[in-house]
Amino acid sequence: MMSDEITLTVIKADVGGYVGHSSMHPALMEEAEERLESAKRGGLLVDFHVTRVGDDLELIMTHREGIDNEEVHRLAWETFEECTAVAKDLKLYGAGQDLLSDAFSGTVKGLGPGVAEMEFEERKAETVLIFMADKTSAGAWNMPLSKMFTDPYNTAGLIISPDMHQGFRFEVHDVLENKRVFFDCPEELYDLYVFIGAPSRYSVKAVYHKETGEIGAVSSTTRLSLIAGRYVGKDDPVCIVRCQSQFPAVGEVLEPFCLPYIVEGWMRGSHHGPLMPVALRESNPSRFDGPPRVVALGFQLANGLLVGPRDMFDDPSFDEARRLCNIIADYLRRHGPFEPHRLPLEEMEYTTMPQVMKRLAGRFEPLED
Ligand code: F6R
Ligand code: MG
Ligand code: MG
């Protein structure tokens, strides 16, 4: 349905890596730009920006069709299909990796690509940051979102801005059981943390301004392995955050990334590693296929036009975070195949346990008391 409000949609997929899973060939981005340019000329999109983090192609789009719109999702799906064809021609690695279905069925949800989208009335000045991560998984936004919207040590506005002092409402998804629950903060802060402190199961899907109900943040929360029933790559999530005025300031939204906190992902989607905030040009996870990276692009919206981007982590004030990240990466790597560097058995995306267990089953003897 047409709407006066603007919708900001980010849809991403890995449709082929260059080299290996480390980065993206420019030909894929050129193909995506052509496709989205023609959708803009045709009137479906107000504006768009094609980008990437690591090996993930990111389509940032504005339009007036609302969230979950079939035509916008179809556009993204067909763009990924065309980019897959380019990736196949160049024999790039894992061409079409995240397209889990042969056919589009009304939405990209459940078909492999990750989606974060929100519809809102543009404010007098609409500042948005788009976070995109590679070599990690959906729950990776839980810690930064909770710091931005609940932690006074991070966000001064929670204490000293009258527009934010009432707090925020969190929508949390149980990705295993496909359920959702809301928490009003700060009143239900301790209940919120019971769940989101377990990010492999509970993901912050969205955050709302409590007084007005306005959406402040939304993330992608899919787990590909749950959709496909087998390992098909990590979920490399995205997250959109509106900033300033009644929402945290840009600096409050970026501040949580000064801590290279530990996420699931890295090599073979089966390791814990620190998340490194980087400029786009540095988002090429190469060491042990990592460490996991996060890029933040900032825009001002002007009647749906994406004015920008600014590459927000391209700033020496994140140098120490990157340095600490490398130190943590060294330390964790020395654990080799041991937990907690390697993920617990049930969380690993690659495992040989069933085969090895089957082969050795006869050699397991009961222990006498
Ligand atoms: C992690 C990732 C890579 C691959 C690894 C093995 O999300 O994409 O670490 O898992 O390079 O890739 P394959 O199995 O494709 O050789
Ligand atoms: Mg890949
Ligand atoms: Mg990726």
XYZ file of C-alpha atoms and ligand atoms in Angstrom:
387
model
C 0.000 0.000 0.000
C 1.231 3.507 -0.821
C 2.020 5.589 2.207
C 3.100 9.149 3.065
C 5.731 7.712 5.287
C 9.127 6.665 4.041
C 10.370 3.093 4.288
C 14.059 2.365 4.700
C 14.826 -1.207 3.665
C 18.163 -3.011 3.857
C 18.324 -6.441 2.243
C 21.595 -8.369 2.071
C 22.955 -11.648 0.821
C 26.248 -13.350 0.106
C 26.012 -14.308 -3.554
C 29.699 -14.948 -4.149
C 32.984 -14.142 -2.441
C 36.230 -12.699 -3.830
C 38.750 -14.098 -2.861
C 37.294 -17.042 -0.935
C 34.845 -15.530 1.572
C 36.968 -12.433 2.243
C 35.491 -9.671 0.084
C 33.418 -8.779 -2.972
C 34.259 -8.371 -6.653
C 33.321 -4.908 -7.967
C 31.397 -6.470 -10.861
C 28.699 -7.626 -8.433
C 28.182 -4.156 -7.069
C 28.050 -2.685 -10.576
C 25.373 -5.191 -11.549
C 23.329 -4.368 -8.423
C 23.646 -0.623 -9.051
C 22.322 -0.980 -12.592
C 19.352 -2.978 -11.432
C 18.424 -0.597 -8.600
C 19.006 2.463 -10.805
C 16.403 1.154 -13.226
C 13.961 0.531 -10.318
C 14.531 4.129 -9.218
C 13.854 5.407 -12.731
C 10.717 3.246 -12.833
C 9.453 4.868 -9.625
C 9.528 1.888 -7.249
C 12.494 3.256 -5.299
C 12.933 6.812 -4.090
C 16.669 6.224 -3.681
C 19.247 3.510 -3.065
C 22.828 2.848 -2.095
C 24.657 -0.359 -2.974
C 27.465 -1.380 -0.668
C 29.108 -4.413 0.904
C 30.785 -5.658 4.035
C 33.232 -8.525 3.563
C 31.540 -10.904 1.112
C 27.993 -9.610 1.704
C 26.159 -7.499 -0.850
C 24.012 -4.852 0.867
C 21.088 -3.137 -0.861
C 20.018 0.005 1.000
C 16.731 1.289 -0.436
C 14.138 3.962 0.315
C 10.572 3.821 -1.024
C 6.955 4.564 -0.120
C 5.590 1.025 -0.293
C 5.821 0.060 3.402
C 7.658 -2.868 4.978
C 7.336 -6.432 3.633
C 6.442 -5.075 0.209
C 6.394 -7.792 -2.457
C 7.748 -5.609 -5.275
C 10.668 -4.299 -3.216
C 11.532 -7.792 -1.987
C 11.223 -9.141 -5.543
C 13.587 -6.426 -6.759
C 16.156 -7.477 -4.146
C 15.725 -11.162 -4.958
C 16.092 -10.646 -8.701
C 19.101 -8.403 -8.127
C 20.753 -11.158 -6.104
C 19.920 -13.671 -8.851
C 21.526 -11.452 -11.484
C 24.575 -10.887 -9.303
C 24.780 -14.649 -8.813
C 24.969 -15.042 -12.603
C 27.878 -12.568 -12.671
C 29.527 -14.445 -9.789
C 29.143 -17.714 -11.700
C 30.737 -16.258 -14.827
C 33.751 -15.150 -12.773
C 33.687 -18.456 -10.857
C 33.635 -16.466 -7.612
C 33.492 -18.439 -4.412
C 30.109 -19.732 -3.223
C 28.082 -18.111 -6.034
C 24.459 -17.817 -4.946
C 25.341 -19.122 -1.468
C 22.526 -17.351 0.418
C 19.734 -17.945 -2.104
C 18.165 -21.016 -0.560
C 15.204 -21.272 -2.893
C 14.879 -21.622 -6.669
C 11.877 -19.329 -6.753
C 10.730 -16.071 -5.163
C 7.527 -16.381 -3.136
C 6.320 -12.906 -2.206
C 9.007 -12.055 0.358
C 12.714 -12.723 0.781
C 12.045 -13.724 4.397
C 12.839 -17.368 4.924
C 14.604 -17.611 1.540
C 18.107 -16.782 2.785
C 18.742 -13.027 2.455
C 18.725 -10.915 5.660
C 16.256 -8.025 5.975
C 15.939 -5.000 8.250
C 13.351 -2.384 7.386
C 11.385 0.354 9.086
C 8.642 2.778 8.062
C 8.438 6.227 9.620
C 7.582 9.843 9.074
C 10.801 11.696 8.286
C 11.730 14.160 11.022
C 12.943 17.708 10.364
C 16.417 16.185 10.164
C 16.485 12.401 9.872
C 19.835 10.909 10.857
C 20.224 7.149 10.366
C 23.112 4.780 10.848
C 23.201 1.422 9.091
C 25.345 -1.247 10.701
C 26.434 -4.213 8.601
C 28.513 -7.107 9.916
C 30.367 -10.008 8.305
C 31.481 -13.355 9.785
C 29.031 -13.209 12.661
C 25.383 -13.912 13.460
C 22.014 -12.311 14.232
C 22.444 -11.873 17.999
C 25.515 -9.690 17.449
C 23.432 -6.496 17.894
C 22.071 -7.386 21.348
C 24.917 -5.884 23.338
C 25.318 -2.613 21.383
C 21.541 -1.996 21.116
C 21.098 -2.530 24.840
C 23.977 -0.154 25.579
C 22.632 2.525 23.210
C 19.078 2.427 24.535
C 19.423 1.430 28.219
C 22.909 2.139 29.584
C 23.550 5.559 31.158
C 27.295 4.868 31.167
C 27.037 4.763 27.367
C 24.166 7.130 26.570
C 24.177 10.387 28.486
C 20.831 11.331 26.933
C 19.009 8.694 28.996
C 19.817 10.793 32.047
C 19.994 14.376 30.791
C 17.733 14.625 27.718
C 14.029 15.221 28.526
C 13.100 13.533 25.178
C 14.766 10.249 26.142
C 14.394 10.115 29.894
C 11.239 7.920 29.805
C 13.177 5.097 28.160
C 12.642 2.612 25.350
C 10.661 -0.519 24.536
C 12.501 -3.618 23.266
C 11.042 -6.258 20.944
C 12.926 -9.521 21.443
C 12.581 -12.590 19.222
C 13.082 -16.173 20.288
C 14.652 -17.394 17.028
C 14.291 -21.056 17.948
C 10.583 -21.048 18.803
C 9.593 -18.147 16.530
C 7.992 -16.067 19.285
C 8.325 -12.466 20.343
C 8.138 -10.573 23.642
C 8.286 -6.854 24.568
C 10.120 -5.256 27.498
C 9.654 -1.710 28.753
C 12.913 -0.217 29.963
C 14.247 0.838 32.360
C 11.464 -0.825 34.465
C 12.017 -4.316 33.017
C 15.728 -4.011 32.404
C 16.718 -7.023 34.461
C 14.116 -9.222 32.729
C 15.355 -7.988 29.330
C 18.940 -8.968 30.105
C 17.900 -12.468 31.253
C 17.014 -13.137 27.617
C 19.246 -10.995 25.418
C 22.361 -12.067 27.295
C 21.833 -15.366 25.394
C 22.118 -13.925 21.874
C 22.248 -17.216 19.991
C 18.595 -17.755 20.939
C 17.138 -14.320 21.772
C 17.674 -11.425 19.363
C 16.689 -7.792 19.750
C 14.467 -7.262 16.697
C 13.448 -3.647 17.289
C 13.548 -0.766 19.747
C 10.752 1.822 20.118
C 10.590 5.220 21.815
C 8.366 4.382 24.770
C 6.346 7.603 24.973
C 5.516 7.913 21.267
C 5.883 4.329 20.030
C 8.191 5.587 17.257
C 10.594 3.032 15.867
C 14.247 3.712 16.780
C 16.073 0.598 15.628
C 15.453 -2.614 13.712
C 17.704 -5.569 12.962
C 17.767 -8.714 10.853
C 17.308 -11.789 13.027
C 17.280 -14.773 10.687
C 19.339 -17.860 11.360
C 20.066 -19.460 8.010
C 20.894 -22.836 9.471
C 17.449 -22.972 11.148
C 15.787 -22.123 7.828
C 17.833 -24.516 5.728
C 18.220 -27.233 8.361
C 21.951 -27.372 7.645
C 25.000 -25.126 7.531
C 24.807 -22.585 4.739
C 26.982 -19.776 6.071
C 26.586 -17.417 8.999
C 23.856 -14.849 9.011
C 25.963 -11.725 8.790
C 23.315 -9.367 10.169
C 22.326 -5.741 9.535
C 20.785 -3.148 11.821
C 19.266 0.317 11.221
C 19.351 2.905 14.012
C 17.670 6.352 13.928
C 19.733 8.933 15.798
C 19.497 12.322 17.511
C 16.659 14.227 19.237
C 14.419 11.601 20.922
C 16.917 8.841 20.002
C 20.561 8.418 21.068
C 23.025 10.801 19.409
C 25.335 9.491 16.666
C 28.220 9.331 19.148
C 26.090 7.412 21.658
C 25.083 4.946 18.952
C 28.713 4.353 17.906
C 30.195 4.232 21.416
C 29.332 0.537 22.181
C 31.659 -0.541 19.354
C 34.693 0.770 21.254
C 34.532 -2.558 23.058
C 35.482 -5.361 20.643
C 32.911 -7.645 22.240
C 32.874 -11.356 21.527
C 30.484 -12.710 18.893
C 29.783 -16.061 17.249
C 31.079 -16.576 13.727
C 34.633 -16.203 12.394
C 36.169 -19.281 10.718
C 33.509 -21.700 9.431
C 30.886 -19.887 11.504
C 32.057 -22.014 14.408
C 34.196 -19.769 16.605
C 33.968 -16.970 19.118
C 35.875 -13.861 18.136
C 35.988 -10.101 18.775
C 33.946 -7.801 16.514
C 36.191 -5.219 14.833
C 34.703 -1.820 13.873
C 36.262 -0.834 10.528
C 36.033 1.532 7.589
C 34.432 -0.051 4.546
C 37.804 -0.386 2.760
C 39.033 -2.479 5.710
C 36.079 -4.850 5.798
C 37.918 -7.773 4.217
C 38.105 -10.447 6.935
C 41.186 -12.443 5.970
C 42.914 -13.666 9.133
C 41.381 -17.065 9.937
C 38.496 -15.649 7.835
C 38.122 -12.858 10.346
C 38.085 -11.467 12.865
C 34.405 -10.553 12.364
C 33.873 -6.991 11.052
C 31.274 -4.283 11.468
C 30.858 -1.265 9.197
C 28.595 1.718 9.966
C 27.356 3.989 7.185
C 25.589 7.215 8.166
C 23.006 9.098 6.092
C 20.767 12.129 6.401
C 17.430 11.437 4.715
C 15.884 14.233 2.649
C 12.385 13.239 1.474
C 13.673 9.714 1.049
C 16.931 10.702 -0.646
C 19.925 9.061 0.974
C 22.289 11.964 1.569
C 25.596 10.265 2.208
C 27.077 7.959 3.191
C 29.651 8.872 5.783
C 31.849 5.928 6.738
C 31.490 6.283 10.520
C 34.242 3.926 11.750
C 36.757 5.616 9.426
C 37.969 7.551 12.451
C 41.156 7.220 14.515
C 39.051 7.251 17.686
C 38.326 3.579 16.916
C 42.037 2.705 16.500
C 42.350 1.465 20.080
C 39.263 -0.744 19.657
C 40.881 -2.261 16.561
C 44.184 -2.748 18.394
C 42.477 -4.418 21.349
C 40.528 -6.542 18.888
C 43.771 -7.849 17.378
C 45.136 -8.643 20.839
C 41.948 -10.547 21.755
C 42.053 -12.312 18.378
C 45.640 -13.479 19.051
C 44.726 -14.678 22.507
C 41.636 -16.589 21.374
C 43.412 -18.130 18.358
C 45.915 -19.748 20.699
C 43.072 -21.914 22.035
C 42.992 -23.631 18.609
C 40.277 -26.284 18.567
C 39.250 -25.741 22.193
C 36.227 -23.991 23.623
C 35.551 -21.179 24.306
C 37.284 -20.221 21.027
C 35.501 -23.063 19.263
C 31.728 -22.787 19.756
C 29.895 -25.303 21.946
C 28.851 -28.429 20.049
C 25.235 -27.408 19.488
C 26.207 -23.991 18.075
C 28.876 -25.044 15.573
C 27.944 -24.564 11.943
C 30.443 -27.202 10.801
C 30.826 -30.477 12.659
C 32.175 -33.953 12.019
C 30.774 -35.258 15.297
C 27.971 -37.443 13.821
C 30.360 -39.226 11.418
C 33.130 -39.675 13.989
C 30.638 -40.822 16.629
C 29.120 -43.357 14.244
C 32.520 -44.785 13.365
C 33.620 -45.012 17.002
C 30.264 -45.985 18.541
C 31.408 -49.571 19.157
C 34.461 -48.389 21.098
C 32.500 -46.594 23.823
C 32.257 -48.908 26.846
C 30.025 -48.338 29.860
C 31.967 -47.299 32.990
C 31.633 -49.444 36.114
C 30.514 -47.420 39.195
C 32.318 -18.084 7.757
C 32.779 -18.260 6.387
C 34.070 -18.915 6.126
C 33.871 -20.326 5.571
C 35.209 -21.038 5.362
C 35.050 -22.399 4.735
O 31.066 -17.474 7.805
O 32.102 -17.916 5.452
O 34.876 -18.941 7.284
O 33.063 -21.078 6.442
O 36.039 -20.265 4.494
O 34.320 -22.258 3.566
P 33.945 -23.466 2.598
O 33.296 -24.529 3.450
O 33.004 -22.808 1.648
O 35.251 -23.905 1.996
Mg 30.651 -16.188 1.962
Mg 29.471 -13.017 4.795
